[in-house]
Short mmCIF file of C-alpha atoms in Angstrom, two decimals:
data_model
loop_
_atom_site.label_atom_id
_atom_site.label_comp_id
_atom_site.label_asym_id
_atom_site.label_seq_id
_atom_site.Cartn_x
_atom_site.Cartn_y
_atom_site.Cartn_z
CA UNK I 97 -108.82 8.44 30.52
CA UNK I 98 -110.02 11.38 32.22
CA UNK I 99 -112.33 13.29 29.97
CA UNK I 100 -112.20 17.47 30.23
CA UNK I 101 -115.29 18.74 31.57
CA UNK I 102 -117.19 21.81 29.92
CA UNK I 103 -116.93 25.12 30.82
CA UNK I 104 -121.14 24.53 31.67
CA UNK I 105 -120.76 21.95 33.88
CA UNK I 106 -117.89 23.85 36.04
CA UNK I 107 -119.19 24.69 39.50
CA UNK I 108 -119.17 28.44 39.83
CA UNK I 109 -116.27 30.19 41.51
CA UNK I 110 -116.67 32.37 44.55
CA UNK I 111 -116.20 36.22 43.80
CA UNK I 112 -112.79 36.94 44.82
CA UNK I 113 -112.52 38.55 48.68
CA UNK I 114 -111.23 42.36 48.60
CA UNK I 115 -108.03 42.68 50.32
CA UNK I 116 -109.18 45.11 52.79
CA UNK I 117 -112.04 42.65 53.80
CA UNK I 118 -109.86 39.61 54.49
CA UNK I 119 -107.27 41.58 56.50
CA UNK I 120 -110.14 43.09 58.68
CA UNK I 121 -111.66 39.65 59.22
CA UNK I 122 -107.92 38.24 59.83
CA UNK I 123 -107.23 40.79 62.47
CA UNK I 124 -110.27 40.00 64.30
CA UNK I 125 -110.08 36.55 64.42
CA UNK I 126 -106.33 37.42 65.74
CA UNK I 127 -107.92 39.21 68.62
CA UNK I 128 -110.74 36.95 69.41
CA UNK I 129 -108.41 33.93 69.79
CA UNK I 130 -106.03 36.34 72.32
CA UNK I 131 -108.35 38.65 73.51
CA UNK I 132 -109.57 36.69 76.78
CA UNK I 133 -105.72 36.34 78.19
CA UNK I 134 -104.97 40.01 77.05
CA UNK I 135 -107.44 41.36 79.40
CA UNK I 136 -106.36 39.28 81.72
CA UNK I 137 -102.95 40.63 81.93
CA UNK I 138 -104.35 43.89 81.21
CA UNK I 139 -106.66 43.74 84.97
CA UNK I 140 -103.32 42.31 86.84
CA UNK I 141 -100.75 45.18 85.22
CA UNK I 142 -103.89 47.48 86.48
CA UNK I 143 -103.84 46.04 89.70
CA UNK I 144 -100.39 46.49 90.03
CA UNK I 145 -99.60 49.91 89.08
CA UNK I 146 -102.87 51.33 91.50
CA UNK I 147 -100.64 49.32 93.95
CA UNK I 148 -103.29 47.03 94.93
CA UNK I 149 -101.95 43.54 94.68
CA UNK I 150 -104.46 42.13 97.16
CA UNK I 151 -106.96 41.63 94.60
CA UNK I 152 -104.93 39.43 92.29
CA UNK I 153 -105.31 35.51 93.04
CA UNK I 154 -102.08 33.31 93.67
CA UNK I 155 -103.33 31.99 90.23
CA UNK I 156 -102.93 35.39 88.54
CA UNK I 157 -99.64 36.24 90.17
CA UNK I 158 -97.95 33.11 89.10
CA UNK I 159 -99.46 33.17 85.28
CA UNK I 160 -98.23 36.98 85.05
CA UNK I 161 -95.20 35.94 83.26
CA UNK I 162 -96.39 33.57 80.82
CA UNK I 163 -99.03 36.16 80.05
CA UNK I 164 -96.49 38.43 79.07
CA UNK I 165 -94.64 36.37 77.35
CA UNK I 166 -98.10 35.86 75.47
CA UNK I 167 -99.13 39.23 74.91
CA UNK I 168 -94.97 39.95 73.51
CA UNK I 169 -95.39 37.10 70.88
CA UNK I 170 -98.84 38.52 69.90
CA UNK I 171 -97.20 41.75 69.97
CA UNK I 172 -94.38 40.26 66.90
CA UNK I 173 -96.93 38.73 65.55
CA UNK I 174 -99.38 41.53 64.76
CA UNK I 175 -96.35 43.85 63.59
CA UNK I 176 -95.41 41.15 61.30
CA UNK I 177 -99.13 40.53 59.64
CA UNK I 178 -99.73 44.38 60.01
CA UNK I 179 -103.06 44.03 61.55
CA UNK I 180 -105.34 47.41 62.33
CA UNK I 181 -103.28 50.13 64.02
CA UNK I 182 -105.93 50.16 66.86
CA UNK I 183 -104.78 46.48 67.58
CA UNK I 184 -101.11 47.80 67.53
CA UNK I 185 -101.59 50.39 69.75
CA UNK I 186 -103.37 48.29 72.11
CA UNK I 187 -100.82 45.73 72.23
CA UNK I 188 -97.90 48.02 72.63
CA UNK I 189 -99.15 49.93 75.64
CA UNK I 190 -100.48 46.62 77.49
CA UNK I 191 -96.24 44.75 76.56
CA UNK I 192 -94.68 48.24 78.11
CA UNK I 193 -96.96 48.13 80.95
CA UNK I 194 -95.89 44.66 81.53
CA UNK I 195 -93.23 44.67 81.31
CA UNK I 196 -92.36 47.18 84.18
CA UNK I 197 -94.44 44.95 86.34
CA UNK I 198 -92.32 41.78 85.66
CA UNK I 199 -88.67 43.33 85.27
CA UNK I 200 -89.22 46.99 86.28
CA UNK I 201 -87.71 48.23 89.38
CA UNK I 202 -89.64 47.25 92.59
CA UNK I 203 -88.89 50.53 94.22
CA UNK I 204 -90.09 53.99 93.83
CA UNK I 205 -87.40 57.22 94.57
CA UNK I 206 -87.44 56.73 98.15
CA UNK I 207 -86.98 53.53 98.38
CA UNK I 208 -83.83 53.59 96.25
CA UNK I 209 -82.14 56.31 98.12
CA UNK I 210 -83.18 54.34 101.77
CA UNK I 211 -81.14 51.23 100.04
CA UNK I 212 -78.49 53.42 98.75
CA UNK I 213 -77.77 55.26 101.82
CA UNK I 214 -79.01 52.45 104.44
CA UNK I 215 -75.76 50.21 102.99
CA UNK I 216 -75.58 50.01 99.41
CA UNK I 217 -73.34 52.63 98.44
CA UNK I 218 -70.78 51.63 101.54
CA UNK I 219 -71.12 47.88 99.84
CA UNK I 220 -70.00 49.19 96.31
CA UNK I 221 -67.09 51.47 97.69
CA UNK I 222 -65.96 48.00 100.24
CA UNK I 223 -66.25 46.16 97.21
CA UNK I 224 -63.39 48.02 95.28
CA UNK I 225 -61.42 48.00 98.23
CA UNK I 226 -58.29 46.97 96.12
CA UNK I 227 -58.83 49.54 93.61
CA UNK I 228 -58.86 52.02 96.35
CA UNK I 229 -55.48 51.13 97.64
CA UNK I 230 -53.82 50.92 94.06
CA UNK I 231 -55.54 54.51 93.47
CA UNK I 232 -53.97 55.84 97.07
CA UNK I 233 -50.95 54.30 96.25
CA UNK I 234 -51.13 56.11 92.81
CA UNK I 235 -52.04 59.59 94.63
CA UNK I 236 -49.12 59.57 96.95
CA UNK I 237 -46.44 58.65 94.41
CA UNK I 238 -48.45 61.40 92.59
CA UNK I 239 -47.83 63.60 95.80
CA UNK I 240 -44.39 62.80 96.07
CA UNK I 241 -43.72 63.20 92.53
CA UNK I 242 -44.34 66.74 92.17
CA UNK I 243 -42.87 67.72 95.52
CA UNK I 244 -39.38 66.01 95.01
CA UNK I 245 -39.87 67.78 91.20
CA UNK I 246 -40.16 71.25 92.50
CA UNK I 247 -38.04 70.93 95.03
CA UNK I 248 -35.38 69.81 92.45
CA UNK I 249 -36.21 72.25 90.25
CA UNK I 250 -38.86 75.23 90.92
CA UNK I 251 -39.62 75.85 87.17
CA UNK I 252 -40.95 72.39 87.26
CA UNK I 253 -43.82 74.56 89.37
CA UNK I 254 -45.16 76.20 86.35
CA UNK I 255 -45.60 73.60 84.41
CA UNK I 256 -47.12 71.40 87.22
CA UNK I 257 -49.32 74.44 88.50
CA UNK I 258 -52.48 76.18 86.93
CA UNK I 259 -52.23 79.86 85.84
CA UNK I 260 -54.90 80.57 88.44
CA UNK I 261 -53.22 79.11 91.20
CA UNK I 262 -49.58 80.37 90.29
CA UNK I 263 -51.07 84.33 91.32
CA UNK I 264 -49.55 84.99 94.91
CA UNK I 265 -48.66 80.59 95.50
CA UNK I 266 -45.32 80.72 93.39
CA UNK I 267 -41.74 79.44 94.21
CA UNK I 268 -39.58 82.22 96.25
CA UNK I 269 -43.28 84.15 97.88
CA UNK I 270 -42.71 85.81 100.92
CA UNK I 271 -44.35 84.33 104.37
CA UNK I 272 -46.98 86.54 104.19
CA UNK I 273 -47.92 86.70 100.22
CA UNK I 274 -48.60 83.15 101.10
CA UNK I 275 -50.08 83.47 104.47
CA UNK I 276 -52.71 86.03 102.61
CA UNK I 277 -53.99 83.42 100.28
CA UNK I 278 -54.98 80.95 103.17
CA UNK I 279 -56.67 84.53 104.57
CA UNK I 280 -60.66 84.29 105.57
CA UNK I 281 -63.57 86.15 104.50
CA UNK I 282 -65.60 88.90 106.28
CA UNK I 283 -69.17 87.54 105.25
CA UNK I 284 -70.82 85.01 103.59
CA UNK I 285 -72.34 86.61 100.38
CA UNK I 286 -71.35 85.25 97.38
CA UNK I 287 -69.88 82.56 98.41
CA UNK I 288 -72.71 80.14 97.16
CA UNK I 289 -71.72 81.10 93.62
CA UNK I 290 -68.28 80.20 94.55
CA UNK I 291 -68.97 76.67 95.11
CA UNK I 292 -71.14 76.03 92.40
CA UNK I 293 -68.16 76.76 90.64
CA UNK I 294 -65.92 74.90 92.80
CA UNK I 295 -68.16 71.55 92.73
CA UNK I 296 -68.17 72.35 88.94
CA UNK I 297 -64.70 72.00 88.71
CA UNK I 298 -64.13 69.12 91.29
CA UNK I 299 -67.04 66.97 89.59
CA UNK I 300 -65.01 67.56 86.27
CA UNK I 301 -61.91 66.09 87.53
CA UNK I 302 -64.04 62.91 89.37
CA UNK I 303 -65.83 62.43 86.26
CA UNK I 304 -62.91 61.87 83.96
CA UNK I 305 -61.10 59.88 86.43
CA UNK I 306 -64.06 57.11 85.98
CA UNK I 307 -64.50 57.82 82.44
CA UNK I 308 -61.28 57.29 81.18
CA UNK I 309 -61.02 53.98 82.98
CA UNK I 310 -62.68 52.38 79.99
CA UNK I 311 -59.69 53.04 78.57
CA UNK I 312 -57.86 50.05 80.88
CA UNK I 313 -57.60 52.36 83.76
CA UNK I 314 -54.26 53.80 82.02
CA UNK I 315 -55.24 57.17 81.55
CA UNK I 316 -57.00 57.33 84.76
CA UNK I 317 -53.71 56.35 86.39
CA UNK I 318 -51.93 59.30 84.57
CA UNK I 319 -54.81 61.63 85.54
CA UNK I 320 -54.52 60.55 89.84
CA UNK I 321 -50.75 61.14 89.31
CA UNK I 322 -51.08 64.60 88.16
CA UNK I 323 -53.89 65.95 90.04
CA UNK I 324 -51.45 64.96 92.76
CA UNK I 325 -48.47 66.25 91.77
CA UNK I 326 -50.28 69.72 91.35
CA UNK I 327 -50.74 68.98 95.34
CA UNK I 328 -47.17 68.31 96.02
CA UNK I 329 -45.71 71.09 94.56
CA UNK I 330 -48.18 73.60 96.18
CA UNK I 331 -46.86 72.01 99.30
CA UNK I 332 -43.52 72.31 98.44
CA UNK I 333 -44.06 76.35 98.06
CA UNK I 334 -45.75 76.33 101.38
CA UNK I 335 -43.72 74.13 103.27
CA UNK I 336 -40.42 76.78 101.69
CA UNK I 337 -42.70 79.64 103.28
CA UNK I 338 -42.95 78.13 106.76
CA UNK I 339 -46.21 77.75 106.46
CA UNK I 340 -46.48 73.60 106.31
CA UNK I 341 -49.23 72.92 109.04
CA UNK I 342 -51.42 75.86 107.88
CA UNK I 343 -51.57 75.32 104.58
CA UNK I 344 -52.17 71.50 105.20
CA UNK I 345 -55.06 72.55 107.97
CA UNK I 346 -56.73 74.88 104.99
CA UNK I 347 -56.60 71.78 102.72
CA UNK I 348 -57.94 69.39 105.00
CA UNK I 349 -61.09 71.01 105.63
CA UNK I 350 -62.22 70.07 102.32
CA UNK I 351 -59.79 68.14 100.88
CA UNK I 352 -60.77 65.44 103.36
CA UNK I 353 -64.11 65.36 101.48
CA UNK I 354 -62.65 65.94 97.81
CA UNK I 355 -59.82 64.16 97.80
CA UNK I 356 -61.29 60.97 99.41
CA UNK I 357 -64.27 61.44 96.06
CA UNK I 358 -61.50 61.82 93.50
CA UNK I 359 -59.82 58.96 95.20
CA UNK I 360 -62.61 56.62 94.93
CA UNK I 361 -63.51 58.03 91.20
CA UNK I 362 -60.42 56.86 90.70
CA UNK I 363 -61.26 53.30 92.34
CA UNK I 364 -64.02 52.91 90.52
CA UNK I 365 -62.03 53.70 86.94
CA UNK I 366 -59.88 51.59 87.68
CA UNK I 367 -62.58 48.99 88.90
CA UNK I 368 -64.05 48.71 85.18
CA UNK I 369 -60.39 48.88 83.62
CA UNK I 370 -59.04 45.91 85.34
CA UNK I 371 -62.46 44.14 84.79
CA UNK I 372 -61.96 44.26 81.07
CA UNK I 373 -58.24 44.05 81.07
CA UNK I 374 -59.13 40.61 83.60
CA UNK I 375 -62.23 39.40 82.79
CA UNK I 376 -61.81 35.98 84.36
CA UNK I 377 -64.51 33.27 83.57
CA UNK I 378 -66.62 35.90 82.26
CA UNK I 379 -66.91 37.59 78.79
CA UNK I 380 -65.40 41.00 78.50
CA UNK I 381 -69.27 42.68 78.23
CA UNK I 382 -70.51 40.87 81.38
CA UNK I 383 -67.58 41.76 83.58
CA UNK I 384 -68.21 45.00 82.39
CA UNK I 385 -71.28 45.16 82.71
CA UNK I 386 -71.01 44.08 85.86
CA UNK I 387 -68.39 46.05 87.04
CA UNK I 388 -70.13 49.33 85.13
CA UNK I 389 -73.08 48.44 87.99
CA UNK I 390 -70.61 48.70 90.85
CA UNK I 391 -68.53 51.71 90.04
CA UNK I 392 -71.94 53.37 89.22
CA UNK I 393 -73.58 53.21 92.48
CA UNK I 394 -70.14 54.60 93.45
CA UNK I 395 -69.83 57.52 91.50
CA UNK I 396 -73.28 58.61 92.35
CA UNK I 397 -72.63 58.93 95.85
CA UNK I 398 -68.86 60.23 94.47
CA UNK I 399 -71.47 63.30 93.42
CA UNK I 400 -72.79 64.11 96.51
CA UNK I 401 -69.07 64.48 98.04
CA UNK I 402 -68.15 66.88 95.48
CA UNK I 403 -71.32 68.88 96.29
CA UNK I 404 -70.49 68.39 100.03
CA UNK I 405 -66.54 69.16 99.07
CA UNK I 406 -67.48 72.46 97.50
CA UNK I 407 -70.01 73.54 100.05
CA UNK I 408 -67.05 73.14 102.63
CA UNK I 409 -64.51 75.00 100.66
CA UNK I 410 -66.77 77.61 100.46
CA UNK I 411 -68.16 78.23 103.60
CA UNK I 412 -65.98 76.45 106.64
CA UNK I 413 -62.57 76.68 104.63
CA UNK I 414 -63.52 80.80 103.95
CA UNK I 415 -65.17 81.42 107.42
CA UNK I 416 -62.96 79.33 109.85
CA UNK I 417 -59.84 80.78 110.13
CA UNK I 418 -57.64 78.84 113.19
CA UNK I 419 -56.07 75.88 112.45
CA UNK I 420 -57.77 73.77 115.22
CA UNK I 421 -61.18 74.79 113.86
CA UNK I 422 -59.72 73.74 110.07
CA UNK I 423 -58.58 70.62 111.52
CA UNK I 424 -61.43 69.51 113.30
CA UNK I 425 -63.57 70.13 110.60
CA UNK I 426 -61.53 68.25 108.10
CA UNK I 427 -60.76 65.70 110.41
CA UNK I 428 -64.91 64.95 111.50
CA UNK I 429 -65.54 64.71 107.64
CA UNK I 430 -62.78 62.29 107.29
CA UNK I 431 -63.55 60.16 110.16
CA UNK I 432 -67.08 60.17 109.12
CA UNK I 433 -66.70 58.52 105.88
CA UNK I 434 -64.42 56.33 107.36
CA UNK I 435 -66.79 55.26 109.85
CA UNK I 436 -69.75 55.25 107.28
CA UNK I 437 -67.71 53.17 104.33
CA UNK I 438 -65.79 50.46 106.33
CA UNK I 439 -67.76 50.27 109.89
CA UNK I 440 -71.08 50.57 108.84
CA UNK I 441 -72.08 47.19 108.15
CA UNK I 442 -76.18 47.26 107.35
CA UNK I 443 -77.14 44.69 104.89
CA UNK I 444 -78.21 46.57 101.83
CA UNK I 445 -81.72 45.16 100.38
CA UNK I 446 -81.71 43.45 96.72
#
């Protein structure tokens, strides 16, 4: 039988630690154990980002991962314990420095646009090559469409038609009201505000072609047919007027440009619809994901063609007035994206 002891013979208690005190000495103990492999990672991610990789060891390079991984764990850790802001602070900027060193992008500004241009935007657009015939397909029946409609019917026109392109371009216009509007200017000025406002416009239409292909590519499919259809009946009006072949020249010069953009807008909407509508093996998020990648790199080069779309409508379509000039201007842009999206071959870099 265990007798009690008394409260004399009781070995004396240690005076209880302050909290502050025991979270200060926890902390650094925290550090002490990590510190050594912290500033290890700390003098590769510095080597790194002065871009002077020669100084790491083979050693170094292959351990920069798990020291990450290290320092990101610590990082949890610390936030979880709440240990001294300082050590925080520390750990955050060294993880966010790392991490753009092990899955940041290996190229600066320049080297992105010499991959984009040197092949990977002509990959992305060959890659949707079946989009881009269902979205021609769609543009023609478009075409089509709102010719045969007009031509049925003229008051089909106004409804088809803008009320800023209905002025002098109207069902029953004499040969020369029309010819007028297809008329050159004198000079140059102004015409730079004109296509800002024209790329503004164009970019608009591009834009929601792609963006409303999250919607299953229906509404961009509705969108193609009557951008199109606005097309048609114009020509119908023209073609009434005689005036067929010049109307079709004034077009071309930068409708080559624009309507090949708005075409592959389209494409590319309809790229991430049928992607989620057919996701295959995949789940829905990864094929679009992936497919959000493609059409992407698309519609960023689908940007520069609306810029290059409205600096022709501005300038060549306003300044050249002969048809043979109009054509061979439309015709070299045409030929050159032709040549640049399905001939030119260069192996874009990963």
């Amino acid at each position: 039988m265990a007798l009690p002891t008394l409260p004399f013979f009781r070995k004396a208690e240690p005076p209880e630690m302050p909290a502050i005190e025991a979270a200060s000495l926890r902390s650094d103990r925290f550090r002490l154990e990590r510190q050594t492999d912290w500033e290890r990672l700390e003098a590769i991610v510095t080597r790194l980002e002065k871009n002077r990789p020669g100084g790491i060891s083979d050693a170094d390079l292959l351990d920069l991962p798990v020291l990450y991984r290290q320092a990101a764990s610590s990082l949890a850790v610390a936030r979880e314990t709440t240990l001294d802001a300082a050590t925080l602070a520390y750990l955050e900027s060294l993880v966010r420095r790392a991490w753009f060193q092990v899955h940041g992008p290996r190229v600066g500004l320049f080297g992105w646009l010499r991959q984009f241009f040197g092949g990977g935007w002509s990959a992305a657009v060959r890659a949707l090559w079946l989009e881009t015939c269902i979205a021609l397909a769609v543009m023609v029946v478009g075409t089509l469409v709102g010719y045969f409609l007009v031509a049925r019917n003229s008051d089909w026109y106004y409804s088809l038609v803008p009320g800023q392109f209905a002025d002098q371009r109207r069902p029953g216009a004499s040969r020369e009201d029309l010819l007028a509007t297809l008329a050159t200017e004198e000079s140059a000025n102004g015409l730079g505000v004109f296509a800002a406002s024209l790329f503004s416009n164009n970019a608009g239409v591009a834009i929601m072609a792609f963006a409303l292909g999250f919607c299953f590519g229906v509404p961009t499919v509705l969108l193609l047919v009557y951008n199109t259809a606005l097309l048609g009946a114009m020509w119908w009006v023209f073609q009434q007027g005689g005036l067929p072949v010049e109307f079709t020249a004034w077009l071309f010069v930068h409708g080559s440009t624009e309507f090949y953009a708005i075409l592959l807008s389209g494409a590319a909407g309809l790229h991430v619809g049928r992607s989620m509508t057919f996701p295959g093996d995949r789940s829905v998020m990864q094929a679009l994901s992936e497919s959000g990648r493609r059409a992407a790199v698309v519609m960023a080069g689908v940007v520069i063609m609306m810029v290059l779309a409205g600096l022709l409508e501005a300038y060549p379509r306003q300044l050249v007035g002969s048809v043979e000039g109009r054509f061979a201007v439309g015709g070299g842009m045409l030929t050159f994206w032709l040549v640049y999206f399905y001939l030119f071959r260069r192996r874009a870099a990963s």
